[in-house]
Tab-separated table of C-alpha atoms in Angstrom:
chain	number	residue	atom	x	y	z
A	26	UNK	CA	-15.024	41.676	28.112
A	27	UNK	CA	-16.439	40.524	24.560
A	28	UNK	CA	-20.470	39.014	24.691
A	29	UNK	CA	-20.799	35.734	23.629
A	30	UNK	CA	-23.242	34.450	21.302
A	31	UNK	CA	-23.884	31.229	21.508
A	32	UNK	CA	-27.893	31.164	22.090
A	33	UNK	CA	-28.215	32.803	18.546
A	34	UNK	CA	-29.129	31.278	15.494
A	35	UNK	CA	-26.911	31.278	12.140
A	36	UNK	CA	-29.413	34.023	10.807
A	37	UNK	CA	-27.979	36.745	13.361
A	38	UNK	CA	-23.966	36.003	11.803
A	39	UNK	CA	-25.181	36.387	8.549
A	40	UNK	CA	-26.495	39.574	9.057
A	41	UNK	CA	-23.098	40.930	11.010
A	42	UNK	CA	-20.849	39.563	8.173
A	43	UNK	CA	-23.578	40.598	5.416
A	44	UNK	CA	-23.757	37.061	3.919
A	45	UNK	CA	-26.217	37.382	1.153
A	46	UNK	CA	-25.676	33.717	-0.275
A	47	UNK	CA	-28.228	32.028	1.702
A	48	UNK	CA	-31.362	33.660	0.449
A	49	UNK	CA	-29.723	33.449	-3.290
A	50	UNK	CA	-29.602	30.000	-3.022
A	51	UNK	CA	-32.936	29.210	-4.877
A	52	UNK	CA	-34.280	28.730	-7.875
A	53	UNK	CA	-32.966	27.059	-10.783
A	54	UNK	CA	-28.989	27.357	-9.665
A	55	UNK	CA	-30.218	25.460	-6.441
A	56	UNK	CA	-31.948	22.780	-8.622
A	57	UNK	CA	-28.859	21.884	-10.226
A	58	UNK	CA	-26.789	21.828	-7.353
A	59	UNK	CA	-29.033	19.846	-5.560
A	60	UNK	CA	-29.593	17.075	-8.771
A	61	UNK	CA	-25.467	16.789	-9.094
A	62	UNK	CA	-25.015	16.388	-5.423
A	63	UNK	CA	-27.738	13.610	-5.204
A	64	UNK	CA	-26.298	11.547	-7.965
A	65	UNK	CA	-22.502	12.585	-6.775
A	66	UNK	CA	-23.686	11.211	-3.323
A	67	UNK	CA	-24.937	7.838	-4.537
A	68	UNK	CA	-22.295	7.484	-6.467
A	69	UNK	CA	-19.440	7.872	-3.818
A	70	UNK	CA	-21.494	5.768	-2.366
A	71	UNK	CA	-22.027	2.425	-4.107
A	72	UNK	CA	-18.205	2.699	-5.723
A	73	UNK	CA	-16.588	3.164	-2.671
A	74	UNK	CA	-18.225	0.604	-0.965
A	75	UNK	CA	-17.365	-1.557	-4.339
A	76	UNK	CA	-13.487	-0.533	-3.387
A	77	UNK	CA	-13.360	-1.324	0.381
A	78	UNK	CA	-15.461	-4.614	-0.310
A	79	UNK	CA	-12.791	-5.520	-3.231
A	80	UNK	CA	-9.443	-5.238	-0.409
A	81	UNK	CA	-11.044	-7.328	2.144
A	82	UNK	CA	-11.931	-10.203	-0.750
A	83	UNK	CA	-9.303	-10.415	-2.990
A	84	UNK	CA	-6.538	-11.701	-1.068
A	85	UNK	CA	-4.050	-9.930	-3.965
A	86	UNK	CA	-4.605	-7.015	-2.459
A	87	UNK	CA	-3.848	-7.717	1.492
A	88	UNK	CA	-0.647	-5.523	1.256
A	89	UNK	CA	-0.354	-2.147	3.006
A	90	UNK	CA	-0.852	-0.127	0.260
A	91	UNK	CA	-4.227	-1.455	-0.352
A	92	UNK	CA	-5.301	-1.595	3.299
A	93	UNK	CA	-4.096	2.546	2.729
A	94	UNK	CA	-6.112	2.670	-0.797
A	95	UNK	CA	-9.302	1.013	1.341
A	96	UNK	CA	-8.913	3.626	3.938
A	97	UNK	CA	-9.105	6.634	1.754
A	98	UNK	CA	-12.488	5.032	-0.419
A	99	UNK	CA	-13.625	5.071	3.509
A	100	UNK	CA	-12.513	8.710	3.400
A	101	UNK	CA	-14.440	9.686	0.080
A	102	UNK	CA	-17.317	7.058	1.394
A	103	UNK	CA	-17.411	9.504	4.823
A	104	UNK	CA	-17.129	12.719	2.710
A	105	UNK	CA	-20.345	11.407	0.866
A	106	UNK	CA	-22.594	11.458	4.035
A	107	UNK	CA	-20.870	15.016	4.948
A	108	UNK	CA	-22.225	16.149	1.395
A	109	UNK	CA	-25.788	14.542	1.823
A	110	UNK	CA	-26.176	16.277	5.538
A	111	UNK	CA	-25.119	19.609	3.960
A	112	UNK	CA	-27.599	19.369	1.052
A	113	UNK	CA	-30.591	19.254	3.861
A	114	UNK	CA	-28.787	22.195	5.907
A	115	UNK	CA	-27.967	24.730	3.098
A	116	UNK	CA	-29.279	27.811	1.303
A	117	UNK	CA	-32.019	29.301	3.293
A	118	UNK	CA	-31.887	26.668	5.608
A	119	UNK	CA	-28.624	28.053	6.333
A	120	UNK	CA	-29.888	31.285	8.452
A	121	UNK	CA	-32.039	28.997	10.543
A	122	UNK	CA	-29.840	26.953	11.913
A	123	UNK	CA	-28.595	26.695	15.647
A	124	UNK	CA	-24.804	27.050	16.252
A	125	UNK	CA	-23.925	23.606	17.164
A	126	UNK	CA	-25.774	22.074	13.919
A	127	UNK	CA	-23.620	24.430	11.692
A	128	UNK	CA	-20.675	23.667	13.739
A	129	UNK	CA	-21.605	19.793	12.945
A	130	UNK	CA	-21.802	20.685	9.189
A	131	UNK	CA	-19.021	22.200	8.703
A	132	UNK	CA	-16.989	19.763	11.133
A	133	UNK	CA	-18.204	16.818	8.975
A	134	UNK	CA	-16.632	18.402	5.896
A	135	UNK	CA	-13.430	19.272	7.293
A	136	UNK	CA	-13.161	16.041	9.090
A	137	UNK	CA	-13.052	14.265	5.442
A	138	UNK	CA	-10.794	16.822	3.870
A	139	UNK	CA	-8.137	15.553	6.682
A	140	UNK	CA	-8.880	12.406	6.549
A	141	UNK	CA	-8.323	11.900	2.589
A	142	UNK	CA	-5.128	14.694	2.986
A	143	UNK	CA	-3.730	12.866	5.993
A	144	UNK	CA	-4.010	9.531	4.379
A	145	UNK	CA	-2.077	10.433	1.103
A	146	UNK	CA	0.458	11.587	3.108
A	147	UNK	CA	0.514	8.129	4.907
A	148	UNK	CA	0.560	6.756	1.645
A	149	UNK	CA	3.392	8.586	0.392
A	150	UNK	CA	5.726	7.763	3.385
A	151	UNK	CA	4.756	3.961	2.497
A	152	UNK	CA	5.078	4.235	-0.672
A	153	UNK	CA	8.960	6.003	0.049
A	154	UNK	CA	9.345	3.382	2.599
A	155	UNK	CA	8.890	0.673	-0.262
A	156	UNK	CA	10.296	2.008	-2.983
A	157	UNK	CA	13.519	3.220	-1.926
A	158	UNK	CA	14.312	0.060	-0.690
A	159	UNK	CA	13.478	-1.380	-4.395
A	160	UNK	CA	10.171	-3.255	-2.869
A	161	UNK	CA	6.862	-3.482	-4.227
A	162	UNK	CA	5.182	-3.333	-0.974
A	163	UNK	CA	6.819	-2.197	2.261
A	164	UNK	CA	7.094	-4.221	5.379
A	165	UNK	CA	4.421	-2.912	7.707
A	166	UNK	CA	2.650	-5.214	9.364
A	167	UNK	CA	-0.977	-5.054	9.903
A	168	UNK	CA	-1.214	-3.968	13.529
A	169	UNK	CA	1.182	-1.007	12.390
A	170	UNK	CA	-1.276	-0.496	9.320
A	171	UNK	CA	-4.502	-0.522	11.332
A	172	UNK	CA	-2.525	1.645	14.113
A	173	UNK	CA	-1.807	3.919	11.388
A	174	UNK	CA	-5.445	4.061	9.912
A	175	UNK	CA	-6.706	4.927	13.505
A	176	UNK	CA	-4.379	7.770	13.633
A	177	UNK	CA	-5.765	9.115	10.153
A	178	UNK	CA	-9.191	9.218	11.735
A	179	UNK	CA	-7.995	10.505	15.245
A	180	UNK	CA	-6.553	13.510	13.527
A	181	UNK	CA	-9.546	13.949	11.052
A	182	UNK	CA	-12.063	14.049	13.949
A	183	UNK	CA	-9.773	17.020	16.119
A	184	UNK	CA	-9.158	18.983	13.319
A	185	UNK	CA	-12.748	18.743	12.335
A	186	UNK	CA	-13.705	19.451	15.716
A	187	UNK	CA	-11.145	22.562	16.399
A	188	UNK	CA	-13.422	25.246	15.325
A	189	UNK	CA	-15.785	23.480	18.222
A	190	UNK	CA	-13.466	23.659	20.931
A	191	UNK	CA	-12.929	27.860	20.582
A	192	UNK	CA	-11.141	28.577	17.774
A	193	UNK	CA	-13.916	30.144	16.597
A	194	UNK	CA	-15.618	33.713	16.937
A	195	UNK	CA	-18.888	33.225	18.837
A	196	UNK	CA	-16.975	35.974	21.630
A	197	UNK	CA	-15.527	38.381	19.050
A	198	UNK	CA	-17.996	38.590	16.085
A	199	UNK	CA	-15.599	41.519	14.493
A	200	UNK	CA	-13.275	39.016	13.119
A	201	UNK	CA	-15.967	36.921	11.577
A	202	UNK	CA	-15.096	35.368	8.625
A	203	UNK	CA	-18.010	36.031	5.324
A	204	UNK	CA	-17.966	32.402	3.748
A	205	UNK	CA	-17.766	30.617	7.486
A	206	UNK	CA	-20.002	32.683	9.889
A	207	UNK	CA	-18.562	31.505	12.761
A	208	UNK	CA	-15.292	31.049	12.118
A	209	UNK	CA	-12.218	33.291	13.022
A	210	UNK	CA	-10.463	34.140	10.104
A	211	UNK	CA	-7.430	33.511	11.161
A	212	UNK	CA	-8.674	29.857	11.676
A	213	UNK	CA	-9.614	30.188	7.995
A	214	UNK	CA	-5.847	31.226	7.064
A	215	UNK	CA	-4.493	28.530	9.209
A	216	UNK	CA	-6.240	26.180	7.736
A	217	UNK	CA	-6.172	26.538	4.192
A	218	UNK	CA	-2.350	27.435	4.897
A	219	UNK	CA	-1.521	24.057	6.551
A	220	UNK	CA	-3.622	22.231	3.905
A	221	UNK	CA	-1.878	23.688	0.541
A	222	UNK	CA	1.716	23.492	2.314
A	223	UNK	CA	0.686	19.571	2.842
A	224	UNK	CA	-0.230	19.542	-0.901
A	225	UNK	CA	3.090	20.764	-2.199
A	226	UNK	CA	4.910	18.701	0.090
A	227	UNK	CA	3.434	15.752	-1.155
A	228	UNK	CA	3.555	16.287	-4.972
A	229	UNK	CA	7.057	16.648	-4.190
A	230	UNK	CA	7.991	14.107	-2.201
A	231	UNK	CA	5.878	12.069	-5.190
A	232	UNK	CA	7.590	13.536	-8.245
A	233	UNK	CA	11.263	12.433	-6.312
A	234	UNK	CA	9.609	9.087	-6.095
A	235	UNK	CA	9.195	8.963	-9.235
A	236	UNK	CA	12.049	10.004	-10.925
A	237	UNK	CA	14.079	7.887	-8.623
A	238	UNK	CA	11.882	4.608	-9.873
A	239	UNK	CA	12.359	5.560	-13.090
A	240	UNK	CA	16.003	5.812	-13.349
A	241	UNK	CA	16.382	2.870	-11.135
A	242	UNK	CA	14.363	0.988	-13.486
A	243	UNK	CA	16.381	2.236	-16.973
A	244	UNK	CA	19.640	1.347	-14.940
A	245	UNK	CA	18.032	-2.018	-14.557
A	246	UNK	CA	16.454	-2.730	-17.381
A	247	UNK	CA	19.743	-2.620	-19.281
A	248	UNK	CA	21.147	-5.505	-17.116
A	249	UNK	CA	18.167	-7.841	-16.816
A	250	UNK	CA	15.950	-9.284	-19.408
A	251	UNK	CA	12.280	-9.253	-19.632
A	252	UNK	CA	9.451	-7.296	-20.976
A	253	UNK	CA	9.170	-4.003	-20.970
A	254	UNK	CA	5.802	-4.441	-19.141
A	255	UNK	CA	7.711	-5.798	-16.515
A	256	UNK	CA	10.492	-3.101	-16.212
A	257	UNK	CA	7.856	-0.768	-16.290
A	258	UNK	CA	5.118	-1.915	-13.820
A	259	UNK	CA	6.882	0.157	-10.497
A	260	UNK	CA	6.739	3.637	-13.133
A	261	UNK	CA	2.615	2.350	-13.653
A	262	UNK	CA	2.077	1.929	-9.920
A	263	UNK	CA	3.970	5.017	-9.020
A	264	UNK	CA	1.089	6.813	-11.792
A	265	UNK	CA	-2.012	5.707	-10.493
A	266	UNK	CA	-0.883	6.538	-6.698
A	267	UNK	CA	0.184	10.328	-8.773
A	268	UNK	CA	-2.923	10.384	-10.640
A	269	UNK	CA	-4.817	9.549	-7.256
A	270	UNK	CA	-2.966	12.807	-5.418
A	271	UNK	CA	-3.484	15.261	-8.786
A	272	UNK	CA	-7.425	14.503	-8.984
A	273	UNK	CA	-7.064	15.717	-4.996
A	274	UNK	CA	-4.677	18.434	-5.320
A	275	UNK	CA	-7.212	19.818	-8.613
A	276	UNK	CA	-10.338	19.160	-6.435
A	277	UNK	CA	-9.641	20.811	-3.635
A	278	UNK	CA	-6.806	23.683	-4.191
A	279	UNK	CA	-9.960	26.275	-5.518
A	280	UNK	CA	-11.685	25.770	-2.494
A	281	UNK	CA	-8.785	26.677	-0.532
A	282	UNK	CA	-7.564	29.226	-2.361
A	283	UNK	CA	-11.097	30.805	-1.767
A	284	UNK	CA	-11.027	30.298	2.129
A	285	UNK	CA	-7.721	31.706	2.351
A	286	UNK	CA	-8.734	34.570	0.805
A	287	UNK	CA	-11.576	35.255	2.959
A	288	UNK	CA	-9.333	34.668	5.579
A	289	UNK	CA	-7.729	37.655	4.395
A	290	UNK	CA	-10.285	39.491	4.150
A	291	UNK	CA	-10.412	39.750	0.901
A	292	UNK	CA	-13.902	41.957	-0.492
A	293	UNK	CA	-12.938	42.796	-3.597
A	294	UNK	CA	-12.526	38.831	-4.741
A	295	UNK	CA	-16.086	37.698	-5.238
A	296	UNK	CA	-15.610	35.023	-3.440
A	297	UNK	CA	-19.461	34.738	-2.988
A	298	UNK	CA	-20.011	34.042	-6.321
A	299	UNK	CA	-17.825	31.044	-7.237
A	300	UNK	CA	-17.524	29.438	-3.066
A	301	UNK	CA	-20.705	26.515	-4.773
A	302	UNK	CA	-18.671	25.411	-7.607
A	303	UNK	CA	-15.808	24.828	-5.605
A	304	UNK	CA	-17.606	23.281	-3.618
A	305	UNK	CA	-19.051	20.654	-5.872
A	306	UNK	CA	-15.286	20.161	-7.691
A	307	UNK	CA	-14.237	18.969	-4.044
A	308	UNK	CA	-17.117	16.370	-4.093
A	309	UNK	CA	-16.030	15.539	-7.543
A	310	UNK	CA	-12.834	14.195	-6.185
A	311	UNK	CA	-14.787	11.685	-4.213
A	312	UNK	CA	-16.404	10.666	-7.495
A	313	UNK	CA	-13.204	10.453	-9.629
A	314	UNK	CA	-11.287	8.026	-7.197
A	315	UNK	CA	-12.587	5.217	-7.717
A	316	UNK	CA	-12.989	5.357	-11.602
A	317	UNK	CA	-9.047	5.994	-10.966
A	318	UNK	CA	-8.549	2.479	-8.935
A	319	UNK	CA	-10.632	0.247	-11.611
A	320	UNK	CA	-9.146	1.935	-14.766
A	321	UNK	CA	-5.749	1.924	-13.576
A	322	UNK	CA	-5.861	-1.418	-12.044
A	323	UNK	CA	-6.897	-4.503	-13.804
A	324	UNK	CA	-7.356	-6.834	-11.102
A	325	UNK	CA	-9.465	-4.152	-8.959
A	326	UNK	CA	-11.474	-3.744	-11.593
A	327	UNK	CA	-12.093	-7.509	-12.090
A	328	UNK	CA	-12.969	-7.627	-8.899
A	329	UNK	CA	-15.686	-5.223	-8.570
A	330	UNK	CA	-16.864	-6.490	-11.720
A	331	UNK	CA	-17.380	-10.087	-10.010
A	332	UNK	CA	-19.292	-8.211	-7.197
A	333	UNK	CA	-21.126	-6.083	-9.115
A	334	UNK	CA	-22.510	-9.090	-11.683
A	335	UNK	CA	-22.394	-11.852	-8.911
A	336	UNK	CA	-20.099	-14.042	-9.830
A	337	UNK	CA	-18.331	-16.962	-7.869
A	338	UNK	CA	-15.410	-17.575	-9.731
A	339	UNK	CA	-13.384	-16.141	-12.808
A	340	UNK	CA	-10.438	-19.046	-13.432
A	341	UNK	CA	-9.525	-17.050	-16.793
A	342	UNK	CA	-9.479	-13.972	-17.837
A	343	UNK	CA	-7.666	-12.201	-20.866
A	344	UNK	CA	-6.511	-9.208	-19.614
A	345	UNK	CA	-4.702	-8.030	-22.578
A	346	UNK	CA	-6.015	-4.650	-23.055
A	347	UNK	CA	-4.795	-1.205	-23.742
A	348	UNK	CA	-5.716	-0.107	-20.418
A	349	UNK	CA	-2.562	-0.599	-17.637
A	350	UNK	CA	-2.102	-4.192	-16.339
A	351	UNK	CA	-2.601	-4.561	-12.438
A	352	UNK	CA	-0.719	-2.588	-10.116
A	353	UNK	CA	-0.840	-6.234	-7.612
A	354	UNK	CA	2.463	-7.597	-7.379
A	355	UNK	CA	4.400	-10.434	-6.649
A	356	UNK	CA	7.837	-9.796	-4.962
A	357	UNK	CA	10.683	-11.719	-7.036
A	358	UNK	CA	12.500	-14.663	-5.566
A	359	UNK	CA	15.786	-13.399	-6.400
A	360	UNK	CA	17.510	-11.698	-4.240
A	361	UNK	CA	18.644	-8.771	-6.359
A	362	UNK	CA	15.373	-6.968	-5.239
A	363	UNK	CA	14.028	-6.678	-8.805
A	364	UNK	CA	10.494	-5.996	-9.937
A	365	UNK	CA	7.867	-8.687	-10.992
A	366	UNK	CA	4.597	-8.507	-12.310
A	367	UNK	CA	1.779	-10.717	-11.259
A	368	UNK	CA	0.243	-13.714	-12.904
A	369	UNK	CA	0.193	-10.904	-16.513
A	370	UNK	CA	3.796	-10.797	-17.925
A	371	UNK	CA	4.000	-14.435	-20.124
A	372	UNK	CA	1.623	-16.268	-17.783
A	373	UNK	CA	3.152	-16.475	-14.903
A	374	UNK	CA	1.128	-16.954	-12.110
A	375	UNK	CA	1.870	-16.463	-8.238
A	376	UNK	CA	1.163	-19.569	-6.383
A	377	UNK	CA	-1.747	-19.171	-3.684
A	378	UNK	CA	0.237	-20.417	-1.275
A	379	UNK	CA	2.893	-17.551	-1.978
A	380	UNK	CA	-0.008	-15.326	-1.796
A	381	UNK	CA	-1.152	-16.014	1.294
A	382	UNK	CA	2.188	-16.115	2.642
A	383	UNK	CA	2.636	-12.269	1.696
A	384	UNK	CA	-0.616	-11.697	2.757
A	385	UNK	CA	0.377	-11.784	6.186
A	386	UNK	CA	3.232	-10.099	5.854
């Protein structure tokens, strides 16, 4: 029968899976590190606070989607304080810490991996669920919605906490992964395995969405009239959702790609040397999201802009910029199912009363 070691502290793994990286993490490198993270972490902070607080105000944006969109700035919000507690428990901190707090750091960060992956996949069903049935927003209601946003975290939380519950290799140190002390590395495979299959399901389930809205909308466009703006605002909502899921897929594939190859036991890949950098392009992602919701969307970016300079009310605004014109939309009265654009395309404005209608849709 195998000793267990769960009385030791991180220093003793180390030294079985000769881990050099925490005693190298000094100097100047860790300087930098630490200076990025810090202003990453307030960053992720403030903005996606900015993003959560614009859903819940602007009534334009009580759809689904948005409630979704809220969820994952919660996500990248969560992933901040994961960051900030592994800042004060890395380099040679590292070795001194007891098996539980390393479980808990580690936990924290996975837990916000699934929780932004699980909710992009949510996303993507809604937004199939919506546009395949030519509808700017789908027809979930908001118990389903916050039953669905529950689930997110449910799963985030177990996954984060598998590791914790024995899949791990306190009892069998000989199969002791080098990046992840205390992990198995076939939890390591698993992992980054289930993760990057998720990703390429995903981008394609997004580019087939895409394609589809994009023929649908040439085959309409050539028997309606309108602007082109308006034939073309599903295609600009479809490419901040895609722009959303590349910035993740970009951030986080290294980083996998990395663990999986520990997993493999891989010690010819210097996996040592490059495991920080990845590390900080993950917590990038958290930073680029929302610069991603304000550019691409007009009205979220008004929004936070109220917030940010306290102000009541903005009755006019000229929103005729290069940058896209808002993703919000107002479903058309005609029954055809065709697209309309909100309140931009010739000054035509949703009533509030319509608003608030969908709202509670």
């Amino acid at each position: 029968m195998n000793e267990c070691y769960y009385d030791k502290r991180m220093d003793f793994f180390y030294n079985k899976t000769k881990t050099d990286t925490a005693d190298e993490w000094t100097g100047p490198q860790l300087i930098v590190v630490l200076c990025f993270g810090t202003f990453f972490c307030l960053f992720i902070f403030i903005s996606n606070s900015l993003v959560i607080a614009a859903v819940v105000k602007n009534k334009r944006f009580h759809f689904p989607f948005y409630y979704l969109l809220a969820n994952l700035a919660a996500a990248d919000f969560f992933a901040g304080i994961a960051y900030v507690f592994l800042m004060f428990n890395t380099g040679p901190v590292s070795k001194t810490l007891t098996v539980n707090r390393w479980f808990l750091r580690q936990g924290l960060l996975d837990t916000s991996l699934t929780a932004s992956l699980v909710n992009l996949l949510v996303i993507a069903v809604e937004r199939h669920m919506s546009i395949m049935r030519m509808k700017i927003h789908s027809n979930l209601t908001k118990k389903r919605v916050t039953f669905l946003i529950i689930s997110i975290w449910a799963i985030a939380i177990f996954m984060g906490a598998v590791p914790t519950l024995g899949w791990n290799c306190l009892c069998d140190i000989t199969v002791c992964s080098s990046l992840a002390p205390i992990y198995s590395r076939s939890y390591l495979v698993f992992w980054s395995v289930l993760n990057l299959v998720v990703f390429f399901i995903m981008v394609v389930v997004y580019i087939r969405i895409y394609m589809y809205v994009q023929r649908k909308t040439n085959v309409l466009s050539s028997h309606t009239s309108g602007s082109i703006s308006r034939r073309k605002t599903p295609v600009k909502l479809m490419k901040t959702v895609m722009t959303v899921l590349g910035a993740f897929v970009v951030c986080w594939t290294p980083g996998l790609v990395v663990l999986l190859l520990d997993g493999l036991n891989c010690t010819y890949c210097g996996i040592q040397n490059v495991k920080r950098w990845f590390l900080l392009l993950a917590l990038l992602n958290s930073v680029m999201n929302p610069i991603i919701y304000s550019y691409k969307d007009d009205e979220m970016w008004a929004t936070m802009k109220r917030m940010i300079f306290c102000s009541s009310e903005d009755k006019s605004q000229d929103r005729r910029s290069s940058r896209i014109p808002s993703t919000v939309l107002c479903r058309s009265t005609d029954t055809s199912g065709h697209y309309t654009e909100d309140g931009i395309i010739q000054g035509t404005i949703c009533g509030k009363g319509d608003l608030g209608n969908k709202g509670n849709s």
